[in-house]
Every structure is written in C-alpha cells, then in structure tokens.
C-alpha cells in the first residue's frame, strides 16, 4: 500500500459500503423473491439489521426458535420483507 508506506491518507470506506450493498443485494432475492438493482438497494428504506446499534452482550437473540425448535426461514415470493 503506497499510501500507508508514504504516510498518506488512505480510506476504504467507499469500497466497504459498495461491498456491503452488493452482499445485501445477494440476500434480497433469496429472502423475498424480488429482483433488486444497485440503486434500489442503495436507496431502500429497509433496515437490514434493525437495532444493531443497541445490541449488547445481554441482548436477546433477534430470532428465536418456536415451540418446535424451528427458526424462521426465508420464504421468497411469499413474504416480501425479511422475516
């Protein structure tokens, strides 16, 4: 890394955001059955991890098993939002 070796500013934030959006785009159709474009994902109001900023080691799990020990699964084409 030339910037680091030469003590110059180096920022991977843009690449990190793009990678995260792309990763979410891969999950979207798997969970909802809907196609999504990069712009749709970038401008979506959907919160991928609601409340993540408030998680602590004592926080309850986001998804819990039901009375039969089963966890929620994606239902593409049936549910249009995640779980």
Short mmCIF file of C-alpha atoms in Angstrom, two decimals:
data_model
loop_
_atom_site.label_atom_id
_atom_site.label_comp_id
_atom_site.label_asym_id
_atom_site.label_seq_id
_atom_site.Cartn_x
_atom_site.Cartn_y
_atom_site.Cartn_z
CA UNK A 1 0.00 0.00 0.00
CA UNK A 2 1.73 3.07 -1.29
CA UNK A 3 -0.40 5.46 0.79
CA UNK A 4 0.33 3.71 4.05
CA UNK A 5 4.05 3.35 3.37
CA UNK A 6 4.25 7.05 2.49
CA UNK A 7 2.08 8.19 5.42
CA UNK A 8 -0.67 9.46 3.11
CA UNK A 9 -4.43 9.34 3.71
CA UNK A 10 -5.99 6.01 2.86
CA UNK A 11 -9.70 5.33 3.04
CA UNK A 12 -11.57 2.17 2.05
CA UNK A 13 -14.99 3.42 3.20
CA UNK A 14 -16.45 3.70 -0.32
CA UNK A 15 -15.29 0.21 -1.26
CA UNK A 16 -16.59 -1.17 2.03
CA UNK A 17 -20.03 0.38 1.51
CA UNK A 18 -20.17 -0.95 -2.06
CA UNK A 19 -19.22 -4.44 -0.88
CA UNK A 20 -21.85 -4.36 1.86
CA UNK A 21 -24.58 -3.21 -0.53
CA UNK A 22 -23.60 -5.90 -3.01
CA UNK A 23 -23.72 -8.53 -0.27
CA UNK A 24 -27.19 -7.35 0.76
CA UNK A 25 -28.27 -7.48 -2.88
CA UNK A 26 -27.38 -11.17 -2.96
CA UNK A 27 -29.59 -11.84 0.08
CA UNK A 28 -32.57 -9.75 -1.04
CA UNK A 29 -33.87 -12.09 -3.79
CA UNK A 30 -33.12 -15.16 -1.72
CA UNK A 31 -35.28 -13.85 1.11
CA UNK A 32 -38.03 -12.04 -0.84
CA UNK A 33 -38.08 -13.48 -4.34
CA UNK A 34 -37.74 -9.95 -5.73
CA UNK A 35 -35.06 -8.65 -8.07
CA UNK A 36 -33.14 -5.61 -6.89
CA UNK A 37 -30.83 -3.14 -8.59
CA UNK A 38 -27.85 -1.44 -7.03
CA UNK A 39 -29.74 1.87 -6.96
CA UNK A 40 -32.78 0.18 -5.36
CA UNK A 41 -30.57 -1.29 -2.65
CA UNK A 42 -28.72 1.96 -2.09
CA UNK A 43 -31.95 3.94 -1.73
CA UNK A 44 -34.01 1.33 0.13
CA UNK A 45 -35.72 2.28 3.38
CA UNK A 46 -35.42 -1.34 4.56
CA UNK A 47 -33.20 -1.65 7.62
CA UNK A 48 -31.14 -4.81 7.23
CA UNK A 49 -30.26 -5.06 10.91
CA UNK A 50 -32.75 -3.05 12.98
CA UNK A 51 -31.45 -2.03 16.38
CA UNK A 52 -27.93 -3.32 15.73
CA UNK A 53 -26.52 -0.13 17.28
CA UNK A 54 -28.20 -1.02 20.57
CA UNK A 55 -27.01 -4.65 20.87
CA UNK A 56 -25.16 -5.67 23.98
CA UNK A 57 -23.88 -8.98 25.27
CA UNK A 58 -27.12 -9.24 27.29
CA UNK A 59 -29.45 -8.57 24.32
CA UNK A 60 -31.99 -11.21 23.40
CA UNK A 61 -31.49 -13.04 20.12
CA UNK A 62 -33.25 -11.44 17.15
CA UNK A 63 -34.72 -14.76 16.07
CA UNK A 64 -35.69 -17.47 18.48
CA UNK A 65 -36.82 -21.00 17.91
CA UNK A 66 -40.55 -21.66 18.06
CA UNK A 67 -42.16 -24.23 20.34
CA UNK A 68 -40.97 -26.99 17.97
CA UNK A 69 -37.36 -25.75 17.99
CA UNK A 70 -37.57 -24.37 14.45
CA UNK A 71 -36.22 -20.99 13.36
CA UNK A 72 -37.78 -18.72 10.73
CA UNK A 73 -36.64 -19.37 7.17
CA UNK A 74 -36.78 -17.20 4.05
CA UNK A 75 -39.98 -17.56 2.04
CA UNK A 76 -39.15 -16.00 -1.34
CA UNK A 77 -42.20 -14.94 -3.30
CA UNK A 78 -44.45 -15.36 -0.25
CA UNK A 79 -43.05 -12.80 2.17
CA UNK A 80 -41.90 -9.53 0.59
CA UNK A 81 -39.83 -8.48 3.62
CA UNK A 82 -37.29 -10.36 5.65
CA UNK A 83 -38.91 -12.45 8.36
#
